[in-house]
Structure formats: C-alpha cells, structure tokens
C-alpha cells in the first residue's frame, strides 16, 4: 500500500511538471484518436453508403413502377453496388413517405433506416451515422483530457478515465453498448465537473474576502459529505437516465421524456443540495465556531453572506453547466436515431427541437352591462330564488356573484362550442412570424361527447383564402395542423374557421356532435428560435431560482440552527414550487356555511396563509422553463430578464437584506461561564 | 524599549465595562464582567488571568466584537470593537483552534491571508514562513481534520500572525502543546514583544503569564482583583535571596552569624538549588536533538518569521556590568531573557556589592538576584533584586530561574535576531 501510495505521489509530481504535462498530453491525444479511429472509419463508410442511397432514392418515382420503385414499395428493398438493403420495416414506412405525385419525401430518414442494419453493433448508431458527431466527440474528449492535464487534474483523469474505460469495455464485450455509453458518460461528467469547478476556483482566487469565502465554500462542497453525495448522485444518475427510456417509443417522446427527466433531475438535485449546503455551511460554522476566527478578520457580515452565496452559486453553475451539456449532447445524439415515421421525424424537427411562440384565439368578452342584465334577469325569472333573497335567507351579493360566475362560464363555453353541422371563425392576433417562415402549426385539442380516445371524429378547417382541409381528431389529444404562413394577413392576424363537418370525398356530412374546447384548446405555434438558445435561456431561469434558494438558506442559517433553517427554507421552497396549484386551490376553496364558527375561522386562516404564500411566491412556481422546453415553446429573453430581475435580484436581495438585518446584531459568542 | 509603557498610547481602553447575559426571555442570566477598568498599552504584553468563569474570555470577545458590552466603554485603536477596519490590525487565537477540517494548512493560511487582501506573492511568502515557523511545513498538504490538538494549535497561532498584526490576542496559546511547543510559543511571544507587538495573553498557566507579561490583570467573578506589573504584584520586599555556589555547613553558619550581627535577623532557610522542570526538560530535548534521535512527533518550529516586525527598536544586548546597569535603568521591560552576567569573580562581587547596597535582603524566600549568588534560592517568581531588574538567563546547573532564559534560547534564534537587527531599516543594532 505504501509502495502504491508512493508511486501515486511520484506520478502526481510528474504530472505537475511542464515536461509531464506535455508527455501526458501527447499520450492522451494518441489514446483518444487511436480509440476513436475505428468509429471514424465506420462513420465514413456509413456516410458514403448513405450518400449513394440518397442519390438513388431521390430519383425514384413510385408511380412510374420502375424496378427500384417496385422493389422498394413491394419488398422495402434497395440495391446498391450489388448489395440489397432494407426489409419489412422499410416496406411499412415507404407508403407514408411518398407525396401525392409518388415522389419520396424524407429521403435522408429513409437512407438512415436502410443503412442502420449495416452499422457495427459495438458503435452507438448516433455517432456512426454522423461523421461530424464523431469528430465533435473526439474534439470534446481531447479538450476535456487536455483541460484536466493542464489544470492539475491529471491524476483524476487517469483514475476516472481508466476505471470507466475498463468498465465500459467490459460492457461492450457483453454487447451492452448503452450501458457502456452510460459508464463512459459518468466518467466524462465527473471529469467535466472537476474541470469546471477548477476553472471557477481560479476565477475566485482573487484576494478579497468575498472571493476567499466563496472559494472555501467550493472546496467545502467538494470535500464534505453532504454536497458530495448530491453531486455524485447527479453525475451517476444523469448518464444512466437514457437507459430508462423506451427505445421503441416514438422518437419525439424519447426526446421529450429525456429533456423532462434530465432537467427535472438536475434542478431537483441542485435545489436540494443548494438548500442543505447553504444552511450547513453557515449553521455549522456558527456551531463549531469557525466564524469566530473569520469575523475577527476585516470581513463585514454582509461580505460574509455574499461570499457564502457566491460560493454556492459557483457550485451550482458547475452543476448546471455540466448537466446541461450532458442533456444537450444526448438530445442531439437522440435526434439522430431513426424516427418511427415521417410524422415522428417532422415532430422532432418542428415541434420539439425548436423554440416556438404560441398565440391563443381571441374570444368575445361579455360586457359588464350585459352581465348585470343577465344576472338581474336570472333573479327575476326565478321566484323561489327571489323570495329567498328578499327574506334574507340568501345574501344578495353572494348570489349575484355566483350567478355572474355561472353566466361568464356559460358565455365562454358557448363561444367555444361548435354544434354539429355548424362552423365558427376564430382569429389569432399578432402572429409575428420571422421572415422566411413557410408554415405555422395549429394545435387543437377538442372534446366531444364522452371523450372516448378510441374514437375519431371529423372536423374541417377553412381559411381566409377559401382553402379548406378535412381532418380526423381524437378527443382530449393534442392534434396539429400545418398552415401556410402566407395565410397570415398584413396585420399579423390569422383567421381559421372550424366546422363540425365531415367530407367523404363527395359530400359534406354533419359532425357527430358538438365540438367543445378549452380557452387554450386552439393555438397557433410558430418557430422563433433554436433549441440550443432556448435551452440556454431555460438554464438561465433555473440559475436565478437557485440563486434565490441559496440566499434563502444562507439568510435562514444566520439566525437559526441548521435543522430549523432547513425546515424554514424547504417549506418556502416547496410552497414556491406548488404556488400555481395553491392558487387554483385558493380560487376554488369555499367555506361551507354549516361549518362551526371556530372551524370557519381556522379555515379562513388556512386560506389566508395559502393566499399569502401563493401571492408572494407565485412567480417562482409559475416560471416553468422545463415544461416550455419539453413542448418546444420559446423562453423569451424578456422572460429571462424578468426572472433575473424579480427572482434573481429582487427576491434574492430581499432575503439578503432580511438576513443581514438580523445577522448584523447577532452576538456570535455565547455565555460560557458558570450559572 | 524606547518609550515607557505609561507614555505609550493605549490600544484598548475599557471603562466600567460590563457584560450581562440574558436568556431567551431577556431575563438577566449572569453578569460575566462587572464594571472593569483597564488599559492595554502599545508594545506591552498584557496578561489576563483568572479562574474559570472569571470573565477573561468574555472580555476578549468584547474586545473582538463577538459580544456587545452591556454597559461602560470599550475602544480598540480608538474605535468601537465592532468596526471592521480595526480588525485588520488584530490577530486572534481563540482558546480552541476553530479551523476548517477539510482544508490543509496551506489552504487555511491562504484563506485567511486573502481575507486581509494580501496579494499572491505576499501570501505565498508569508504562508511558507509561517508554516516553517510553526513546524508544519511537512504536513502542509494534509487535511486539518487529521491533525493532533497540538498541530492544530500551531496552525491556529500561524493564522493569528498571517496579517503581521499590531495587536495580538491569545487565549490559552499553549493549550494542547507539549513542553517543547510551550517553550517555543513563549519564546515567540517574547520575541514578538521585543519586535514591538502589543499582546493580550489570557492563560490559566500562571508561570507562562509570569514569564512573558509586562503587566497583568487578575479577574475573579467578573471584577478586577489586582492589576499591575509582575514586579508590582509579586515583589516581596521583606526578603532577599542570594544565590551562591554550594557552601560548606561551616560557611553557612558564619553567614548566619554575620547576618544576625549586621541585620539582627537570622537566615530563615537554606536549600539546595534546583532548576525548573522546564529547563531540565528542554535541556534533555536539546541533547536528544543534537544526537539526532529519531522521533515521529511534530518537528520543531523554525525561526520567527521575518515579516513579523512591528518596527519597534529592540533593547540592546548587553553583558556583564553593562547589563546590570541597563537592567537597573529599565523600568517596564518584559520578562525577556537578559544576556548572561559575566561569571568572573570580580564582576560577581561588584554585582553583589551593588545589590547589597540597594536594599536589605534575606537569604531565603525571595526571588533570585541578577548574578550568581549563594545557592540558597527557591524556585519562585521572576523578580530580580531591584524592582525592575529581570533575572539572568540560567542554565540547568545554575539553579532555578523561572524565566525563559537566554542560555536556553536557540543560538540560531539569536543569530537570526542579530541578522534581523542588521537588516532592519532602522538599523537597530542587536
């Protein structure tokens, strides 16, 4: 053991020297490039073959009944260079990949499906199918290895890369390529995290109290069990997450599931770790009295709190950077997998890996005068109700409010109800599509009858230029309809008439019932940005939320013990996360009149607390960047700025101010005498 | 020192200082400090003594701003103790070393150095010097959580000195240290005092305080019971101790007759001389080190770090008669080891004559004189024959002199001092 330790020390010393770094850099480059060479060769071959296939497929017209076309349509086969590719799976896809003229669309996807059986089983398909990805991977691994070597992490690189390489190799030997990828991913993630944290440590190496405290917090996070456990959990589970996704499901669902679970995992782990680390680093310093030696130096209490906060946020930055990179890389890898069908492929391209803006339809609103008239009419027309009001059995105000609610709801429902055989026009305003946009998407989710998801019902959409299209919809499921962007008028308005009608090819027939939908049941969506930019903005919003949590924990712990600080901080965190749900609950909460008075007061108190918490913390929970990402919806720069201002600066600043007000007067020493 | 303590400006001033502790319901629980008045002046080593619960730590914490005073006035460098700017001039070693277990010594000292805004080059230099000074350079990369108490204490001392403080507050600095470490810390304090630092020392170990402190205050029940210099507090004007080489019984008898005839008093006791255990222990350790005996314990500390200078002029080194004259002139010098007196018989007789001419003495029970005397001495306090004379350094064979002695000082330390003296910008000669 001593000999091993001594060798390790010698290696560590060698790795720190300039000569050692150069030698190790060359060795690392040779190992990485050498290991990746078979992958590159396979990718080049696959690329060549795919190019040949695309050339042939793009000339095929299924209606011409050429030998190639017949082979493709009848057997799903394509012959290139004397070799035949494809089979039943391709045969099932081909009919759906031809347009009305018999020309194949999605040639690239079809070629990928044809090539995929020829790929080596030891290589991940997403890498072999794209030479660019292979090169990117090599470059990324080289950058990681060299970064580790030149920043003093050579020993970590050697150990982690060695162990994960050996374990991954064993997995590949047994044919478990996904597991091998996961193991290698864990190693890469761990090294990336160490590297990022090392860089952040260099940034925070300045000679100032705030930076010094922050750098020490970072060291604490890497060396103390509380935080190491969470960071380790994230670095291990995130690469394993893809194994939990069903590869047989449509590609869009695989990607959406991974984004949802991955981002959720990163934020959840980071949030909990933030709160625990923030509370522990301050509370334990007070308990163990390191704070005595610290605050007898020229460090103000505000600097102390800021330093702690900055250190925690540096760790969070590392976690978000590494976690986000892992998610983006894997999503890009997933996107290269063959889609289930062209619709699936289109959905991935246009609905998931994009940033879309949505516009809801504009509905007529009930005028106040009309509402009052309707309420009065309802009272007048109901003698029993009127008598109860006059006798005092019912309160007039409460009754009028209840009737008004019912009238408003009914009016709205009527707006969004389309009886069988009829149609209604809906206008979408401010559809500001970027120049060059060819089409937008109409998302619609209808209810009809019993909402049986096994049934399909007809609907026709008619547009301002007179064109129309008939569709079948499944109740309570989101359906999409591409619409040419040219139908948007000069004011940015788009009008769509929805008709509860069917078309059998010759005649129009009434629909099978009244189509009803929710206020957000129809929506126009259009692309305004890329997935990468959207993802970055989403992580920015998450960062501002973590900033608030970090300061919440630090401020709590300056006044409270570790346990109580954790309890307070977690309570606020959970209340903030659940704020939207609490808001709905508060809106629908009604205190029954027959409840005993004491209980009524209790219920009133509970409602008051719930209302206050959702009012104070509503913005935190309402900001859901991950949900937007999963739906391919844009997180605008304004949303990011708003989050940064309100949550990042406003709430965080408020927590700092409140904590400082209490902390500045706190006596740090305790009575240690007798009695 | 060039200026007397009374002329030096006060670093800490406390007037009617009181501290009451309350419980959660704001009811007064205990009065830890009760209306104390004291001053700590520039360049003195001030002792704070008292049993457990006497208010020492509470007083220190109020000086540091960790506690707020309930009543009275307290200023540090003329400002409120809570003023952050004051803390850049203070170094503090608490009674326990509250260090970060997950940092190593180098990281710990770097951290504290950064809090003072020290640049990298200065930090590196100071950290290296301090680690060598406290003997932790070989474990600079080991986590503090693995340290023994003594090692942690050394590191704590190093962090207290990282900013070259003007005012050093040490609460039980020798706690957890072995006798070697304790000796080194005391030497370091004396050295720092000589370099012009102001030191507040709180300790239960009375001998440590007596050895190094200029002035001291004794607390009990939150109140000052006694205050003054060691000489003022400990001098016994009723007795004289004369130190002599071993005498025959007949000679002792004749001395007794002489004293009876001249002074009308009798010799109260005659005892064989005895060195202090600390001196004996240090002698053994020094011998073992000279023999290069193996040890797995902590390494000895090195020289006092060069950057630890207060700019004060140091007392000139003197020997023999010059030393005696100097000692007699000096009023409030710290209990630093003066150079050894000239051992020649003529010099000894001169010294004895002067001392016996200064006041009446009794050959027993009093503190040892500043020259070699008949060996009827007792291991007692460090006051010399005159109220302001400090004892000579002693060797194990010379009998008991309680102070850290010049003879016991590492020669390399003296050479270092001499070298420092030559290098100092003020050109004070060592």
mmCIF file of C-alpha atoms in Angstrom, chain A residues 376-605:
data_model
loop_
_atom_site.group_PDB
_atom_site.id
_atom_site.type_symbol
_atom_site.label_atom_id
_atom_site.label_comp_id
_atom_site.label_asym_id
_atom_site.label_seq_id
_atom_site.Cartn_x
_atom_site.Cartn_y
_atom_site.Cartn_z
ATOM 1 C CA UNK A 376 -80.909 40.505 -12.882
ATOM 2 C CA UNK A 377 -82.906 38.555 -15.404
ATOM 3 C CA UNK A 378 -81.921 35.291 -13.750
ATOM 4 C CA UNK A 379 -83.088 36.528 -10.377
ATOM 5 C CA UNK A 380 -86.323 37.902 -11.726
ATOM 6 C CA UNK A 381 -87.108 34.743 -13.592
ATOM 7 C CA UNK A 382 -86.649 32.542 -10.532
ATOM 8 C CA UNK A 383 -89.413 33.300 -7.977
ATOM 9 C CA UNK A 384 -88.026 30.924 -5.381
ATOM 10 C CA UNK A 385 -84.605 32.490 -5.534
ATOM 11 C CA UNK A 386 -86.079 35.934 -5.412
ATOM 12 C CA UNK A 387 -88.143 35.065 -2.362
ATOM 13 C CA UNK A 388 -85.125 33.672 -0.558
ATOM 14 C CA UNK A 389 -83.185 36.845 -1.203
ATOM 15 C CA UNK A 390 -86.000 39.051 -0.046
ATOM 16 C CA UNK A 391 -86.455 37.038 3.120
ATOM 17 C CA UNK A 392 -82.773 37.254 3.903
ATOM 18 C CA UNK A 393 -82.258 33.536 3.591
ATOM 19 C CA UNK A 394 -79.695 34.199 0.858
ATOM 20 C CA UNK A 395 -77.237 37.055 0.665
ATOM 21 C CA UNK A 396 -77.869 39.232 -2.383
ATOM 22 C CA UNK A 397 -74.217 39.969 -3.100
ATOM 23 C CA UNK A 398 -73.079 36.360 -2.847
ATOM 24 C CA UNK A 399 -75.976 35.262 -5.004
ATOM 25 C CA UNK A 400 -75.225 37.836 -7.688
ATOM 26 C CA UNK A 401 -71.507 36.843 -7.672
ATOM 27 C CA UNK A 402 -72.397 33.184 -8.063
ATOM 28 C CA UNK A 403 -74.840 33.882 -10.877
ATOM 29 C CA UNK A 404 -72.301 36.125 -12.609
ATOM 30 C CA UNK A 405 -69.670 33.345 -12.429
ATOM 31 C CA UNK A 406 -72.090 30.925 -13.984
ATOM 32 C CA UNK A 407 -73.063 33.358 -16.741
ATOM 33 C CA UNK A 408 -69.436 34.155 -17.601
ATOM 34 C CA UNK A 409 -68.536 30.478 -17.733
ATOM 35 C CA UNK A 410 -71.542 29.663 -19.854
ATOM 36 C CA UNK A 411 -70.795 32.530 -22.209
ATOM 37 C CA UNK A 412 -67.246 31.386 -22.639
ATOM 38 C CA UNK A 413 -68.270 27.798 -23.210
ATOM 39 C CA UNK A 414 -70.763 28.902 -25.784
ATOM 40 C CA UNK A 415 -68.000 30.806 -27.582
ATOM 41 C CA UNK A 416 -66.009 27.624 -27.841
ATOM 42 C CA UNK A 417 -68.792 25.239 -28.747
ATOM 43 C CA UNK A 418 -69.400 24.286 -32.356
ATOM 44 C CA UNK A 419 -72.629 22.356 -32.866
ATOM 45 C CA UNK A 420 -72.717 19.551 -35.368
ATOM 46 C CA UNK A 421 -73.037 20.825 -38.908
ATOM 47 C CA UNK A 422 -72.013 24.359 -37.989
ATOM 48 C CA UNK A 423 -68.829 26.372 -38.021
ATOM 49 C CA UNK A 424 -67.250 29.295 -36.179
ATOM 50 C CA UNK A 425 -64.371 31.567 -37.115
ATOM 51 C CA UNK A 426 -61.588 32.315 -34.705
ATOM 52 C CA UNK A 427 -58.948 34.970 -35.078
ATOM 53 C CA UNK A 428 -55.383 34.769 -33.854
ATOM 54 C CA UNK A 429 -53.752 38.192 -33.486
ATOM 55 C CA UNK A 430 -50.083 39.276 -33.518
ATOM 56 C CA UNK A 431 -48.809 36.163 -35.245
ATOM 57 C CA UNK A 432 -45.387 37.748 -35.791
ATOM 58 C CA UNK A 433 -43.563 35.042 -37.680
ATOM 59 C CA UNK A 434 -39.920 35.663 -38.609
ATOM 60 C CA UNK A 435 -39.174 36.384 -42.237
ATOM 61 C CA UNK A 436 -38.784 33.280 -44.323
ATOM 62 C CA UNK A 437 -41.153 31.189 -42.240
ATOM 63 C CA UNK A 438 -43.072 28.898 -44.539
ATOM 64 C CA UNK A 439 -45.620 27.440 -42.241
ATOM 65 C CA UNK A 440 -47.098 27.695 -38.802
ATOM 66 C CA UNK A 441 -48.814 24.990 -36.769
ATOM 67 C CA UNK A 442 -52.362 24.961 -35.491
ATOM 68 C CA UNK A 443 -52.556 22.913 -32.304
ATOM 69 C CA UNK A 444 -56.063 21.827 -31.406
ATOM 70 C CA UNK A 445 -57.483 19.758 -28.569
ATOM 71 C CA UNK A 446 -61.226 19.105 -28.735
ATOM 72 C CA UNK A 447 -63.865 17.471 -26.581
ATOM 73 C CA UNK A 448 -66.789 15.659 -27.995
ATOM 74 C CA UNK A 449 -69.396 13.527 -26.328
ATOM 75 C CA UNK A 450 -67.841 11.058 -23.882
ATOM 76 C CA UNK A 451 -64.289 11.950 -24.960
ATOM 77 C CA UNK A 452 -63.585 8.362 -25.958
ATOM 78 C CA UNK A 453 -59.940 8.222 -27.003
ATOM 79 C CA UNK A 454 -60.616 5.172 -29.160
ATOM 80 C CA UNK A 455 -62.840 7.136 -31.498
ATOM 81 C CA UNK A 456 -62.029 9.607 -34.212
ATOM 82 C CA UNK A 457 -64.316 12.426 -35.313
ATOM 83 C CA UNK A 458 -64.339 14.611 -38.412
ATOM 84 C CA UNK A 459 -63.586 18.330 -38.483
ATOM 85 C CA UNK A 460 -62.961 20.762 -41.317
ATOM 86 C CA UNK A 461 -60.719 23.807 -41.168
ATOM 87 C CA UNK A 462 -61.375 26.614 -43.636
ATOM 88 C CA UNK A 463 -59.087 29.573 -44.176
ATOM 89 C CA UNK A 464 -59.371 33.155 -45.330
ATOM 90 C CA UNK A 465 -58.400 32.364 -48.907
ATOM 91 C CA UNK A 466 -61.194 29.818 -49.207
ATOM 92 C CA UNK A 467 -58.994 26.752 -48.977
ATOM 93 C CA UNK A 468 -60.027 24.059 -46.586
ATOM 94 C CA UNK A 469 -58.796 20.760 -45.229
ATOM 95 C CA UNK A 470 -60.647 17.912 -43.561
ATOM 96 C CA UNK A 471 -59.158 16.029 -40.637
ATOM 97 C CA UNK A 472 -59.990 13.379 -38.094
ATOM 98 C CA UNK A 473 -59.345 14.175 -34.457
ATOM 99 C CA UNK A 474 -59.129 12.085 -31.292
ATOM 100 C CA UNK A 475 -60.844 13.732 -28.303
ATOM 101 C CA UNK A 476 -58.675 15.121 -25.494
ATOM 102 C CA UNK A 477 -55.492 14.590 -27.509
ATOM 103 C CA UNK A 478 -53.392 17.351 -28.930
ATOM 104 C CA UNK A 479 -53.508 17.348 -32.712
ATOM 105 C CA UNK A 480 -51.547 19.539 -35.078
ATOM 106 C CA UNK A 481 -52.248 21.017 -38.486
ATOM 107 C CA UNK A 482 -49.577 22.785 -40.562
ATOM 108 C CA UNK A 483 -50.855 26.036 -42.052
ATOM 109 C CA UNK A 484 -49.044 28.076 -44.721
ATOM 110 C CA UNK A 485 -47.663 31.268 -43.277
ATOM 111 C CA UNK A 486 -48.968 33.095 -46.328
ATOM 112 C CA UNK A 487 -52.449 32.975 -44.797
ATOM 113 C CA UNK A 488 -51.379 35.486 -42.168
ATOM 114 C CA UNK A 489 -52.526 38.935 -43.202
ATOM 115 C CA UNK A 490 -50.537 42.146 -43.143
ATOM 116 C CA UNK A 491 -51.713 42.958 -39.596
ATOM 117 C CA UNK A 492 -50.367 39.682 -38.317
ATOM 118 C CA UNK A 493 -53.826 38.182 -37.937
ATOM 119 C CA UNK A 494 -54.760 34.669 -38.900
ATOM 120 C CA UNK A 495 -58.398 33.597 -39.134
ATOM 121 C CA UNK A 496 -59.429 29.960 -39.080
ATOM 122 C CA UNK A 497 -62.980 28.688 -39.374
ATOM 123 C CA UNK A 498 -63.604 25.423 -37.552
ATOM 124 C CA UNK A 499 -66.575 23.369 -38.747
ATOM 125 C CA UNK A 500 -68.085 20.307 -37.185
ATOM 126 C CA UNK A 501 -68.391 18.630 -40.573
ATOM 127 C CA UNK A 502 -67.010 15.633 -42.359
ATOM 128 C CA UNK A 503 -66.192 15.042 -46.018
ATOM 129 C CA UNK A 504 -66.468 11.646 -47.569
ATOM 130 C CA UNK A 505 -64.834 12.623 -50.813
ATOM 131 C CA UNK A 506 -68.043 13.747 -52.382
ATOM 132 C CA UNK A 507 -70.394 15.165 -49.830
ATOM 133 C CA UNK A 508 -70.181 17.101 -46.630
ATOM 134 C CA UNK A 509 -71.793 15.462 -43.613
ATOM 135 C CA UNK A 510 -72.565 16.910 -40.191
ATOM 136 C CA UNK A 511 -70.216 16.027 -37.393
ATOM 137 C CA UNK A 512 -71.082 13.506 -34.735
ATOM 138 C CA UNK A 513 -71.728 16.043 -32.010
ATOM 139 C CA UNK A 514 -70.896 19.459 -30.625
ATOM 140 C CA UNK A 515 -67.199 20.142 -30.618
ATOM 141 C CA UNK A 516 -66.112 21.917 -27.425
ATOM 142 C CA UNK A 517 -62.677 23.077 -26.381
ATOM 143 C CA UNK A 518 -60.951 24.929 -23.537
ATOM 144 C CA UNK A 519 -59.751 28.540 -23.796
ATOM 145 C CA UNK A 520 -56.293 27.247 -24.706
ATOM 146 C CA UNK A 521 -57.717 24.422 -26.804
ATOM 147 C CA UNK A 522 -56.682 26.028 -30.055
ATOM 148 C CA UNK A 523 -53.369 27.734 -30.558
ATOM 149 C CA UNK A 524 -51.133 28.906 -33.367
ATOM 150 C CA UNK A 525 -47.487 27.979 -32.904
ATOM 151 C CA UNK A 526 -44.548 29.234 -34.946
ATOM 152 C CA UNK A 527 -40.779 28.884 -34.681
ATOM 153 C CA UNK A 528 -38.864 31.874 -33.352
ATOM 154 C CA UNK A 529 -35.578 30.302 -32.355
ATOM 155 C CA UNK A 530 -33.459 27.229 -31.939
ATOM 156 C CA UNK A 531 -33.487 24.559 -29.281
ATOM 157 C CA UNK A 532 -29.955 25.406 -28.154
ATOM 158 C CA UNK A 533 -30.715 29.053 -27.453
ATOM 159 C CA UNK A 534 -33.971 28.143 -25.770
ATOM 160 C CA UNK A 535 -32.227 25.604 -23.593
ATOM 161 C CA UNK A 536 -29.630 28.143 -22.540
ATOM 162 C CA UNK A 537 -32.351 30.597 -21.531
ATOM 163 C CA UNK A 538 -34.128 27.852 -19.610
ATOM 164 C CA UNK A 539 -30.951 27.135 -17.671
ATOM 165 C CA UNK A 540 -30.613 30.851 -17.024
ATOM 166 C CA UNK A 541 -34.048 30.904 -15.432
ATOM 167 C CA UNK A 542 -33.159 27.838 -13.342
ATOM 168 C CA UNK A 543 -29.996 29.582 -12.214
ATOM 169 C CA UNK A 544 -31.948 32.582 -10.942
ATOM 170 C CA UNK A 545 -34.214 30.268 -8.982
ATOM 171 C CA UNK A 546 -31.216 28.549 -7.436
ATOM 172 C CA UNK A 547 -29.759 31.959 -6.599
ATOM 173 C CA UNK A 548 -32.814 32.741 -4.524
ATOM 174 C CA UNK A 549 -32.700 29.362 -2.794
ATOM 175 C CA UNK A 550 -29.028 29.814 -1.963
ATOM 176 C CA UNK A 551 -29.589 33.187 -0.330
ATOM 177 C CA UNK A 552 -32.696 31.871 1.417
ATOM 178 C CA UNK A 553 -30.610 29.120 3.005
ATOM 179 C CA UNK A 554 -27.744 31.438 3.961
ATOM 180 C CA UNK A 555 -30.072 34.049 5.454
ATOM 181 C CA UNK A 556 -32.039 31.452 7.407
ATOM 182 C CA UNK A 557 -28.927 29.866 8.851
ATOM 183 C CA UNK A 558 -27.501 33.175 10.050
ATOM 184 C CA UNK A 559 -30.367 33.369 12.520
ATOM 185 C CA UNK A 560 -31.461 29.778 13.061
ATOM 186 C CA UNK A 561 -29.896 26.442 13.824
ATOM 187 C CA UNK A 562 -29.250 24.015 10.974
ATOM 188 C CA UNK A 563 -32.378 21.973 11.492
ATOM 189 C CA UNK A 564 -34.755 24.908 11.844
ATOM 190 C CA UNK A 565 -33.113 26.766 8.959
ATOM 191 C CA UNK A 566 -33.540 23.713 6.733
ATOM 192 C CA UNK A 567 -37.161 23.381 7.784
ATOM 193 C CA UNK A 568 -37.903 27.023 7.007
ATOM 194 C CA UNK A 569 -36.004 27.044 3.729
ATOM 195 C CA UNK A 570 -37.537 23.809 2.482
ATOM 196 C CA UNK A 571 -41.018 24.938 3.458
ATOM 197 C CA UNK A 572 -40.623 28.120 1.447
ATOM 198 C CA UNK A 573 -39.140 26.169 -1.461
ATOM 199 C CA UNK A 574 -41.981 23.657 -1.555
ATOM 200 C CA UNK A 575 -44.588 26.415 -1.208
ATOM 201 C CA UNK A 576 -42.970 28.277 -4.087
ATOM 202 C CA UNK A 577 -42.869 25.218 -6.308
ATOM 203 C CA UNK A 578 -46.516 24.445 -5.577
ATOM 204 C CA UNK A 579 -47.678 28.057 -5.881
ATOM 205 C CA UNK A 580 -49.671 27.514 -9.097
ATOM 206 C CA UNK A 581 -51.509 24.571 -7.570
ATOM 207 C CA UNK A 582 -52.105 26.545 -4.385
ATOM 208 C CA UNK A 583 -53.524 29.406 -6.415
ATOM 209 C CA UNK A 584 -56.043 27.140 -8.077
ATOM 210 C CA UNK A 585 -56.930 25.630 -4.737
ATOM 211 C CA UNK A 586 -57.397 29.036 -3.136
ATOM 212 C CA UNK A 587 -59.642 30.165 -6.007
ATOM 213 C CA UNK A 588 -61.837 27.119 -5.633
ATOM 214 C CA UNK A 589 -61.758 26.950 -1.870
ATOM 215 C CA UNK A 590 -65.159 27.535 -0.335
ATOM 216 C CA UNK A 591 -66.015 27.545 3.343
ATOM 217 C CA UNK A 592 -69.323 25.754 3.904
ATOM 218 C CA UNK A 593 -71.881 27.839 5.759
ATOM 219 C CA UNK A 594 -72.866 24.981 8.051
ATOM 220 C CA UNK A 595 -69.315 24.602 9.362
ATOM 221 C CA UNK A 596 -68.934 25.586 13.052
ATOM 222 C CA UNK A 597 -67.709 29.142 13.509
ATOM 223 C CA UNK A 598 -64.433 28.131 15.130
ATOM 224 C CA UNK A 599 -63.614 25.856 12.248
ATOM 225 C CA UNK A 600 -64.593 28.573 9.838
ATOM 226 C CA UNK A 601 -62.023 30.857 11.395
ATOM 227 C CA UNK A 602 -59.417 28.106 11.162
ATOM 228 C CA UNK A 603 -60.279 27.504 7.529
ATOM 229 C CA UNK A 604 -60.129 31.215 6.916
ATOM 230 C CA UNK A 605 -56.695 31.328 8.466
#
